[in-house]
């Protein structure tokens, strides 16, 4: 059989359309251009203007939705035949702040040095933004026939959405524009070891912020006269109790699979520890080990309670009538939070302490499922591009704009480019200095393209 014909029969059509080597110049240009746009909160429209020019320049119409003109959101849609519900690909345009004196290069220079592209947003979130732009351009140029609409969203205010200009605005005012069965965005990454991608983290769930204030009250008075009901003493005791409280461990589909797969790719010693978590007889000791040595993993096992602030006192010789502490509580996606607060009250066991919930920053959001076509596609694409890779569904201990989308019923998944552990630790998202190895951006765009094509074409 003619080899070309054989390939045609065995490869899905999308797989052979793109010559990836020929896309590199354009990928790098958009990626660097976007980093060079200083889109810290309040300046997101600058990035939107750039994207609008690029997409409309190739005949992809864009719609702009802005609650604040300087912080616009952009939506573009490539229509499918409507036989399946839409896919949403989204990325935020805003970046966190910078301290220029900590940077060896200009924080918005996008300079390429030592094999890295340096700049704020080089990881968070301009790789995803770049990939999504490239996917739209390539879908259009290659006249790909789609079973479902592919919707592109560039959104503002993900990092500090205090006024609700980004995802909250889009979900509450323009949800019909972004309504989808599946959504893909930041919140995962690949792990490089020995020059090879060995693990792919797909974000499938995240914890829900459920912060509270602990407020202690007592009798005020002169500092020279001790009082049993001193608010500081009561608050101190309460903080100690909740700070040391071992909240119940509970696994969900994501975390159970995560620890099983993590065990399958770890050294025997580590694997034994992850497996020990799942055994009631050995779980306690394994948890204690993680608490000390892998706090991130420990947090994935439970609703966590972390004291972060104390506020009390007006003078060295004054007993204040009130003292308070803030607890940063991160709940498991299925936590019954009212019950949890009640249990915390029982642990504190002090009528002088009141638990006052702070306003919610994210809606409660269920974990996305692992048995969907979208998750299977992400797994397949990972394994095809990186033979031997372990795909890990992961639950973020932080929260993202996926929360609002999951709360609306979307199955929402996170991904990101690959890097070494050292790079993510020392030059990661929100670090003093942010960078991505230049060769990582190209296969990431290809990854997103493959995932979108596989879910949106037949
Ligand atoms: Zn981000």
Short mmCIF file of C-alpha atoms and ligand atoms in Angstrom, two decimals:
data_model
loop_
_atom_site.label_atom_id
_atom_site.label_comp_id
_atom_site.label_asym_id
_atom_site.label_seq_id
_atom_site.Cartn_x
_atom_site.Cartn_y
_atom_site.Cartn_z
CA UNK A 1 0.00 0.00 0.00
CA UNK A 2 1.16 3.48 -0.80
CA UNK A 3 2.58 4.95 2.40
CA UNK A 4 0.83 8.30 2.13
CA UNK A 5 -2.48 6.55 1.61
CA UNK A 6 -1.80 4.28 4.56
CA UNK A 7 -1.17 7.31 6.76
CA UNK A 8 -4.39 8.87 5.59
CA UNK A 9 -6.27 5.79 6.70
CA UNK A 10 -4.63 5.43 10.07
CA UNK A 11 -4.19 9.02 11.27
CA UNK A 12 -7.09 11.25 12.06
CA UNK A 13 -7.10 14.02 9.47
CA UNK A 14 -6.24 16.76 11.96
CA UNK A 15 -3.04 15.05 13.01
CA UNK A 16 -1.30 15.57 9.69
CA UNK A 17 -2.49 19.01 8.76
CA UNK A 18 -0.13 21.17 10.75
CA UNK A 19 3.59 21.46 10.05
CA UNK A 20 4.63 22.39 13.56
CA UNK A 21 8.16 23.46 12.65
CA UNK A 22 6.68 26.09 10.40
CA UNK A 23 4.53 27.54 13.21
CA UNK A 24 7.38 28.27 15.60
CA UNK A 25 8.11 31.82 14.47
CA UNK A 26 4.50 32.85 14.77
CA UNK A 27 4.00 31.12 18.13
CA UNK A 28 7.06 32.83 19.58
CA UNK A 29 6.01 36.20 18.20
CA UNK A 30 2.55 36.13 19.81
CA UNK A 31 3.96 34.75 23.04
CA UNK A 32 6.63 37.46 23.33
CA UNK A 33 4.30 40.24 22.13
CA UNK A 34 1.78 39.30 24.82
CA UNK A 35 4.41 39.27 27.58
CA UNK A 36 5.62 42.68 26.40
CA UNK A 37 2.14 44.09 26.98
CA UNK A 38 2.15 45.14 30.63
CA UNK A 39 -1.33 43.86 31.49
CA UNK A 40 -1.31 44.19 35.24
CA UNK A 41 -4.80 44.65 36.72
CA UNK A 42 -6.40 47.73 35.21
CA UNK A 43 -4.61 47.40 31.87
CA UNK A 44 -6.17 44.24 30.43
CA UNK A 45 -7.75 46.07 27.48
CA UNK A 46 -4.26 46.54 26.02
CA UNK A 47 -3.98 42.77 25.62
CA UNK A 48 -7.53 42.57 24.29
CA UNK A 49 -6.70 45.19 21.62
CA UNK A 50 -3.78 43.04 20.48
CA UNK A 51 -5.84 39.85 20.32
CA UNK A 52 -8.67 41.59 18.47
CA UNK A 53 -6.27 42.82 15.83
CA UNK A 54 -4.75 39.37 15.35
CA UNK A 55 -8.04 37.46 15.18
CA UNK A 56 -10.02 39.99 13.16
CA UNK A 57 -7.04 40.34 10.82
CA UNK A 58 -7.82 36.77 9.75
CA UNK A 59 -11.56 37.12 9.61
CA UNK A 60 -12.47 35.84 13.08
CA UNK A 61 -15.02 38.29 14.51
CA UNK A 62 -14.53 39.36 18.14
CA UNK A 63 -16.96 40.72 20.69
CA UNK A 64 -15.80 42.88 23.55
CA UNK A 65 -17.55 42.87 26.93
CA UNK A 66 -16.37 45.41 29.44
CA UNK A 67 -17.74 46.38 32.81
CA UNK A 68 -14.71 48.64 33.11
CA UNK A 69 -13.41 49.96 29.74
CA UNK A 70 -9.78 49.46 30.81
CA UNK A 71 -10.45 45.85 31.83
CA UNK A 72 -12.26 44.35 28.85
CA UNK A 73 -13.00 40.71 28.04
CA UNK A 74 -12.94 39.34 24.50
CA UNK A 75 -15.02 36.51 23.04
CA UNK A 76 -14.61 34.93 19.61
CA UNK A 77 -16.43 31.91 18.25
CA UNK A 78 -15.79 29.52 15.40
CA UNK A 79 -19.02 27.76 14.60
CA UNK A 80 -19.40 24.01 14.35
CA UNK A 81 -22.31 22.03 12.95
CA UNK A 82 -24.06 22.09 16.31
CA UNK A 83 -24.22 18.33 16.79
CA UNK A 84 -22.34 18.68 20.08
CA UNK A 85 -22.33 21.36 22.76
CA UNK A 86 -19.58 24.02 22.56
CA UNK A 87 -16.03 23.85 23.88
CA UNK A 88 -14.70 26.94 25.67
CA UNK A 89 -10.98 27.71 25.65
CA UNK A 90 -10.08 30.55 27.98
CA UNK A 91 -7.12 32.36 29.49
CA UNK A 92 -6.76 35.41 31.66
CA UNK A 93 -4.94 38.44 30.33
CA UNK A 94 -3.97 40.04 33.66
CA UNK A 95 -0.68 39.36 35.39
CA UNK A 96 0.39 39.87 39.00
CA UNK A 97 2.63 42.75 40.11
CA UNK A 98 6.39 42.99 39.80
CA UNK A 99 9.31 44.29 41.84
CA UNK A 100 11.63 45.35 38.99
CA UNK A 101 14.73 45.34 41.22
CA UNK A 102 14.40 41.56 41.67
CA UNK A 103 14.58 40.88 37.93
CA UNK A 104 17.83 40.25 36.03
CA UNK A 105 16.07 41.53 32.89
CA UNK A 106 13.14 43.88 32.29
CA UNK A 107 10.00 42.21 33.76
CA UNK A 108 8.07 42.90 30.55
CA UNK A 109 11.00 42.48 28.16
CA UNK A 110 10.24 38.89 27.06
CA UNK A 111 13.97 38.62 26.47
CA UNK A 112 15.34 35.23 25.45
CA UNK A 113 18.37 34.45 27.57
CA UNK A 114 19.98 31.11 28.54
CA UNK A 115 17.25 29.30 26.63
CA UNK A 116 14.38 30.88 28.58
CA UNK A 117 11.76 33.48 27.76
CA UNK A 118 11.74 35.84 30.75
CA UNK A 119 8.88 38.04 31.86
CA UNK A 120 5.83 38.45 34.04
CA UNK A 121 3.11 36.27 32.56
CA UNK A 122 5.57 33.94 30.81
CA UNK A 123 3.87 31.13 32.78
CA UNK A 124 0.76 32.71 34.20
CA UNK A 125 -1.09 32.91 31.88
CA UNK A 126 0.36 33.89 28.53
CA UNK A 127 1.29 30.39 27.31
CA UNK A 128 -2.40 29.39 27.45
CA UNK A 129 -3.42 32.70 25.88
CA UNK A 130 -0.89 32.14 23.07
CA UNK A 131 -1.99 28.55 22.52
CA UNK A 132 -5.66 29.54 22.38
CA UNK A 133 -4.95 32.31 19.84
CA UNK A 134 -2.95 29.89 17.67
CA UNK A 135 -5.73 27.29 17.88
CA UNK A 136 -8.28 29.82 16.62
CA UNK A 137 -6.03 30.96 13.78
CA UNK A 138 -5.21 27.41 12.71
CA UNK A 139 -8.84 26.25 12.89
CA UNK A 140 -9.79 29.12 10.62
CA UNK A 141 -6.90 28.84 8.17
CA UNK A 142 -7.28 25.10 7.79
CA UNK A 143 -11.08 25.24 7.40
CA UNK A 144 -11.51 22.56 10.06
CA UNK A 145 -15.05 21.16 10.10
CA UNK A 146 -16.22 21.22 13.71
CA UNK A 147 -18.89 19.21 15.49
CA UNK A 148 -19.12 21.84 18.15
CA UNK A 149 -18.50 25.58 18.41
CA UNK A 150 -15.09 26.50 19.74
CA UNK A 151 -15.39 29.61 21.90
CA UNK A 152 -12.34 31.70 22.76
CA UNK A 153 -12.40 33.86 25.90
CA UNK A 154 -9.67 36.26 27.03
CA UNK A 155 -10.74 37.45 30.45
CA UNK A 156 -9.57 40.16 32.79
CA UNK A 157 -9.17 40.26 36.55
CA UNK A 158 -8.36 36.64 37.38
CA UNK A 159 -5.58 37.49 39.81
CA UNK A 160 -7.36 40.26 41.70
CA UNK A 161 -10.97 40.32 40.67
CA UNK A 162 -12.14 42.49 43.51
CA UNK A 163 -14.73 44.29 41.42
CA UNK A 164 -15.84 41.29 39.40
CA UNK A 165 -14.79 42.57 35.97
CA UNK A 166 -13.73 39.22 34.55
CA UNK A 167 -15.25 35.78 34.97
CA UNK A 168 -17.90 36.96 37.45
CA UNK A 169 -19.07 39.61 34.98
CA UNK A 170 -19.08 37.17 32.06
CA UNK A 171 -20.91 34.46 34.01
CA UNK A 172 -23.50 36.78 35.53
CA UNK A 173 -24.11 39.09 32.52
CA UNK A 174 -23.11 37.23 29.36
CA UNK A 175 -23.21 33.55 30.14
CA UNK A 176 -24.89 32.69 26.82
CA UNK A 177 -21.65 33.85 25.12
CA UNK A 178 -19.50 31.29 26.97
CA UNK A 179 -21.96 28.49 27.72
CA UNK A 180 -20.18 25.21 26.98
CA UNK A 181 -20.05 21.53 27.84
CA UNK A 182 -16.30 21.56 28.42
CA UNK A 183 -13.77 24.26 29.15
CA UNK A 184 -9.99 24.21 28.98
CA UNK A 185 -7.68 26.69 30.69
CA UNK A 186 -4.68 27.09 33.03
CA UNK A 187 -4.23 24.90 36.08
CA UNK A 188 -1.99 22.00 35.10
CA UNK A 189 1.51 21.39 33.78
CA UNK A 190 3.98 18.84 32.51
CA UNK A 191 6.95 17.70 34.59
CA UNK A 192 10.30 17.35 32.85
CA UNK A 193 12.86 14.93 34.28
CA UNK A 194 16.10 14.10 32.50
CA UNK A 195 14.98 16.12 29.49
CA UNK A 196 11.77 14.14 29.14
CA UNK A 197 8.15 14.89 30.05
CA UNK A 198 7.42 12.20 32.65
CA UNK A 199 4.17 13.48 34.15
CA UNK A 200 1.25 15.51 32.95
CA UNK A 201 -0.91 17.16 35.60
CA UNK A 202 -4.45 17.85 34.48
CA UNK A 203 -6.38 20.12 36.84
CA UNK A 204 -9.74 18.50 37.54
CA UNK A 205 -10.70 19.93 40.92
CA UNK A 206 -9.85 22.68 43.33
CA UNK A 207 -10.45 23.52 46.93
CA UNK A 208 -12.97 26.19 47.85
CA UNK A 209 -11.87 29.19 49.93
CA UNK A 210 -14.08 29.42 53.04
CA UNK A 211 -12.24 31.89 55.27
CA UNK A 212 -13.46 33.01 58.67
CA UNK A 213 -12.59 35.43 61.42
CA UNK A 214 -12.36 34.11 64.96
CA UNK A 215 -13.57 36.90 67.23
CA UNK A 216 -12.84 36.75 70.94
CA UNK A 217 -14.55 39.10 73.35
CA UNK A 218 -13.82 39.79 77.03
CA UNK A 219 -13.83 42.54 79.59
CA UNK A 220 -11.57 45.48 78.87
CA UNK A 221 -9.51 47.04 81.60
CA UNK A 222 -6.17 48.15 82.99
CA UNK A 223 -3.11 46.12 82.03
CA UNK A 224 -2.05 46.00 85.67
CA UNK A 225 -5.08 43.84 86.61
CA UNK A 226 -5.20 40.29 85.21
CA UNK A 227 -8.56 38.98 84.07
CA UNK A 228 -9.67 35.42 83.39
CA UNK A 229 -11.76 36.48 80.41
CA UNK A 230 -8.89 38.38 78.66
CA UNK A 231 -9.80 38.21 74.94
CA UNK A 232 -6.17 37.65 73.90
CA UNK A 233 -5.77 34.60 76.10
CA UNK A 234 -8.97 33.08 74.76
CA UNK A 235 -8.06 33.88 71.18
CA UNK A 236 -4.57 32.45 71.62
CA UNK A 237 -5.99 29.17 72.93
CA UNK A 238 -8.51 28.97 70.09
CA UNK A 239 -5.86 29.59 67.42
CA UNK A 240 -3.69 26.89 68.95
CA UNK A 241 -6.56 24.38 68.91
CA UNK A 242 -7.68 24.97 65.33
CA UNK A 243 -4.11 25.33 64.10
CA UNK A 244 -3.24 21.87 65.41
CA UNK A 245 -6.59 20.31 64.52
CA UNK A 246 -6.13 17.28 62.28
CA UNK A 247 -9.23 17.69 60.16
CA UNK A 248 -10.60 14.44 58.74
CA UNK A 249 -8.86 13.04 55.67
CA UNK A 250 -11.20 12.40 52.77
CA UNK A 251 -10.30 11.39 49.21
CA UNK A 252 -12.35 12.07 46.10
CA UNK A 253 -12.02 10.56 42.60
CA UNK A 254 -9.31 13.02 41.65
CA UNK A 255 -7.13 12.68 44.72
CA UNK A 256 -7.52 8.92 44.98
CA UNK A 257 -6.40 8.53 41.36
CA UNK A 258 -3.69 11.14 41.86
CA UNK A 259 -2.03 9.33 44.75
CA UNK A 260 -2.37 5.93 43.06
CA UNK A 261 -0.72 7.21 39.88
CA UNK A 262 1.88 9.17 41.82
CA UNK A 263 2.78 5.93 43.60
CA UNK A 264 3.08 4.15 40.25
CA UNK A 265 5.78 6.58 39.09
CA UNK A 266 7.65 7.10 42.39
CA UNK A 267 10.60 5.39 44.06
CA UNK A 268 9.60 2.31 46.10
CA UNK A 269 10.00 4.23 49.35
CA UNK A 270 7.74 7.09 48.25
CA UNK A 271 5.27 4.74 46.60
CA UNK A 272 4.91 2.81 49.86
CA UNK A 273 4.05 6.05 51.62
CA UNK A 274 1.40 7.13 49.10
CA UNK A 275 -0.12 3.65 49.19
CA UNK A 276 -0.05 3.72 53.00
CA UNK A 277 -2.41 6.70 52.89
CA UNK A 278 -5.13 4.48 51.48
CA UNK A 279 -4.83 1.89 54.26
CA UNK A 280 -6.66 2.83 57.49
CA UNK A 281 -3.99 1.10 59.63
CA UNK A 282 -1.07 3.02 58.14
CA UNK A 283 -2.75 6.22 57.02
CA UNK A 284 -2.06 8.30 60.14
CA UNK A 285 1.70 7.90 60.03
CA UNK A 286 1.78 8.58 56.29
CA UNK A 287 -0.24 11.76 56.77
CA UNK A 288 2.09 12.95 59.50
CA UNK A 289 5.06 12.43 57.21
CA UNK A 290 3.41 14.42 54.43
CA UNK A 291 2.47 17.21 56.80
CA UNK A 292 6.14 17.75 57.54
CA UNK A 293 7.75 16.90 54.20
CA UNK A 294 5.10 17.37 51.48
CA UNK A 295 2.67 19.98 52.84
CA UNK A 296 1.03 20.45 49.45
CA UNK A 297 0.09 16.76 49.32
CA UNK A 298 -1.09 16.91 52.94
CA UNK A 299 -3.42 19.77 52.06
CA UNK A 300 -4.91 17.78 49.18
CA UNK A 301 -6.17 15.21 51.70
CA UNK A 302 -8.46 17.43 53.70
CA UNK A 303 -10.18 20.71 54.35
CA UNK A 304 -7.33 22.78 55.73
CA UNK A 305 -7.35 25.45 58.44
CA UNK A 306 -4.46 27.92 58.47
CA UNK A 307 -4.25 30.92 60.84
CA UNK A 308 -2.95 33.85 58.79
CA UNK A 309 -3.57 37.07 60.74
CA UNK A 310 -3.95 38.34 64.27
CA UNK A 311 -5.44 41.67 65.26
CA UNK A 312 -5.62 42.85 68.84
CA UNK A 313 -4.64 45.57 71.26
CA UNK A 314 -4.65 49.35 71.45
CA UNK A 315 -1.92 50.00 74.02
CA UNK A 316 0.71 48.24 76.13
CA UNK A 317 -1.29 48.87 79.30
CA UNK A 318 -4.78 48.21 77.93
CA UNK A 319 -6.71 44.92 77.95
CA UNK A 320 -8.75 45.09 74.74
CA UNK A 321 -12.38 43.98 74.76
CA UNK A 322 -11.96 42.26 71.43
CA UNK A 323 -9.27 40.30 69.55
CA UNK A 324 -9.49 38.50 66.28
CA UNK A 325 -7.70 36.03 64.03
CA UNK A 326 -8.22 35.22 60.38
CA UNK A 327 -8.29 31.58 59.34
CA UNK A 328 -7.64 30.76 55.69
CA UNK A 329 -9.84 27.69 55.31
CA UNK A 330 -9.68 25.74 52.04
CA UNK A 331 -12.52 23.28 51.81
CA UNK A 332 -12.71 20.06 49.85
CA UNK A 333 -15.06 20.51 46.88
CA UNK A 334 -17.84 18.49 48.55
CA UNK A 335 -17.45 19.85 52.09
CA UNK A 336 -20.63 20.78 53.98
CA UNK A 337 -19.17 24.02 55.21
CA UNK A 338 -21.89 24.89 57.77
CA UNK A 339 -21.30 21.52 59.43
CA UNK A 340 -17.55 22.06 59.25
CA UNK A 341 -17.81 25.43 61.05
CA UNK A 342 -20.01 23.79 63.69
CA UNK A 343 -17.41 21.08 64.26
CA UNK A 344 -14.70 23.74 64.49
CA UNK A 345 -16.78 25.51 67.15
CA UNK A 346 -16.93 22.26 69.11
CA UNK A 347 -13.13 21.86 68.86
CA UNK A 348 -12.62 25.41 70.16
CA UNK A 349 -15.20 24.85 72.89
CA UNK A 350 -15.20 28.41 74.18
CA UNK A 351 -18.35 30.59 74.37
CA UNK A 352 -16.14 33.70 74.26
CA UNK A 353 -15.13 32.86 70.65
CA UNK A 354 -17.39 33.51 67.69
CA UNK A 355 -16.77 32.15 64.18
CA UNK A 356 -17.62 34.81 61.58
CA UNK A 357 -17.45 33.69 57.92
CA UNK A 358 -15.81 36.17 55.51
CA UNK A 359 -17.58 36.93 52.22
CA UNK A 360 -17.06 34.13 49.67
CA UNK A 361 -14.49 34.84 46.94
CA UNK A 362 -15.46 31.81 44.83
CA UNK A 363 -18.64 29.79 44.52
CA UNK A 364 -18.59 26.20 45.75
CA UNK A 365 -17.61 24.13 42.73
CA UNK A 366 -17.80 20.37 42.24
CA UNK A 367 -14.78 18.47 40.90
CA UNK A 368 -14.84 17.81 37.18
CA UNK A 369 -15.30 14.17 36.28
CA UNK A 370 -12.60 11.74 35.13
CA UNK A 371 -14.98 9.66 33.00
CA UNK A 372 -15.76 12.32 30.38
CA UNK A 373 -14.74 12.31 26.74
CA UNK A 374 -12.72 15.49 27.39
CA UNK A 375 -10.64 13.96 30.17
CA UNK A 376 -10.01 10.85 28.06
CA UNK A 377 -8.88 13.05 25.17
CA UNK A 378 -6.44 14.93 27.42
CA UNK A 379 -5.06 11.59 28.60
CA UNK A 380 -4.75 10.23 25.06
CA UNK A 381 -3.08 13.36 23.70
CA UNK A 382 -0.59 13.34 26.60
CA UNK A 383 0.31 9.70 26.00
CA UNK A 384 0.60 10.14 22.25
CA UNK A 385 2.86 13.17 22.50
CA UNK A 386 4.89 11.87 25.44
CA UNK A 387 5.11 8.07 25.36
CA UNK A 388 5.48 6.63 28.85
CA UNK A 389 4.08 9.75 30.56
CA UNK A 390 1.96 9.38 33.70
CA UNK A 391 -1.22 11.46 33.56
CA UNK A 392 -2.22 12.77 36.98
CA UNK A 393 -5.63 14.32 37.64
CA UNK A 394 -4.96 16.94 40.25
CA UNK A 395 -6.80 19.00 42.79
CA UNK A 396 -5.38 22.47 43.27
CA UNK A 397 -5.17 23.71 46.84
CA UNK A 398 -5.70 27.21 45.44
CA UNK A 399 -8.64 28.39 43.36
CA UNK A 400 -9.15 29.73 39.85
CA UNK A 401 -11.79 30.93 37.42
CA UNK A 402 -12.66 27.30 36.74
CA UNK A 403 -14.70 27.51 39.97
CA UNK A 404 -17.29 29.82 38.40
CA UNK A 405 -17.51 27.65 35.28
CA UNK A 406 -17.83 24.40 37.24
CA UNK A 407 -20.51 26.02 39.35
CA UNK A 408 -22.44 26.57 36.09
CA UNK A 409 -22.14 22.87 35.24
CA UNK A 410 -19.17 22.94 32.87
CA UNK A 411 -16.63 20.12 33.02
CA UNK A 412 -13.53 22.26 33.27
CA UNK A 413 -9.92 21.09 32.98
CA UNK A 414 -6.57 22.77 33.51
CA UNK A 415 -3.28 22.29 31.68
CA UNK A 416 -0.03 24.12 31.06
CA UNK A 417 3.43 23.85 29.52
CA UNK A 418 6.10 21.50 30.81
CA UNK A 419 9.03 22.48 33.01
CA UNK A 420 11.45 21.02 35.52
CA UNK A 421 10.54 20.97 39.21
CA UNK A 422 13.42 23.37 39.91
CA UNK A 423 12.13 25.86 37.36
CA UNK A 424 8.57 25.75 38.68
CA UNK A 425 9.85 26.15 42.25
CA UNK A 426 12.29 28.99 41.62
CA UNK A 427 10.75 30.80 38.64
CA UNK A 428 7.10 29.78 38.85
CA UNK A 429 3.83 31.68 38.64
CA UNK A 430 3.78 34.70 41.03
CA UNK A 431 7.50 34.23 41.89
CA UNK A 432 9.83 37.21 42.05
CA UNK A 433 11.06 36.19 38.60
CA UNK A 434 9.02 34.21 36.08
CA UNK A 435 10.32 32.37 33.03
CA UNK A 436 9.65 29.43 30.70
CA UNK A 437 12.18 27.39 28.73
CA UNK A 438 11.64 28.50 25.13
CA UNK A 439 11.38 24.96 23.72
CA UNK A 440 8.41 24.29 26.06
CA UNK A 441 6.03 26.72 24.39
CA UNK A 442 5.86 24.94 21.02
CA UNK A 443 4.75 21.45 22.11
CA UNK A 444 2.30 23.08 24.50
CA UNK A 445 0.55 24.84 21.61
CA UNK A 446 0.54 21.52 19.76
CA UNK A 447 -0.94 19.82 22.84
CA UNK A 448 -3.81 22.31 23.06
CA UNK A 449 -4.39 22.05 19.32
CA UNK A 450 -4.54 18.25 19.47
CA UNK A 451 -6.93 18.29 22.44
CA UNK A 452 -9.26 20.83 20.82
CA UNK A 453 -9.29 19.00 17.51
CA UNK A 454 -9.91 15.64 19.02
CA UNK A 455 -12.89 16.83 21.08
CA UNK A 456 -14.36 19.15 18.44
CA UNK A 457 -14.02 17.11 15.25
CA UNK A 458 -15.03 13.55 14.50
ZN1 LIG B 1 -3.26 32.33 36.27
#
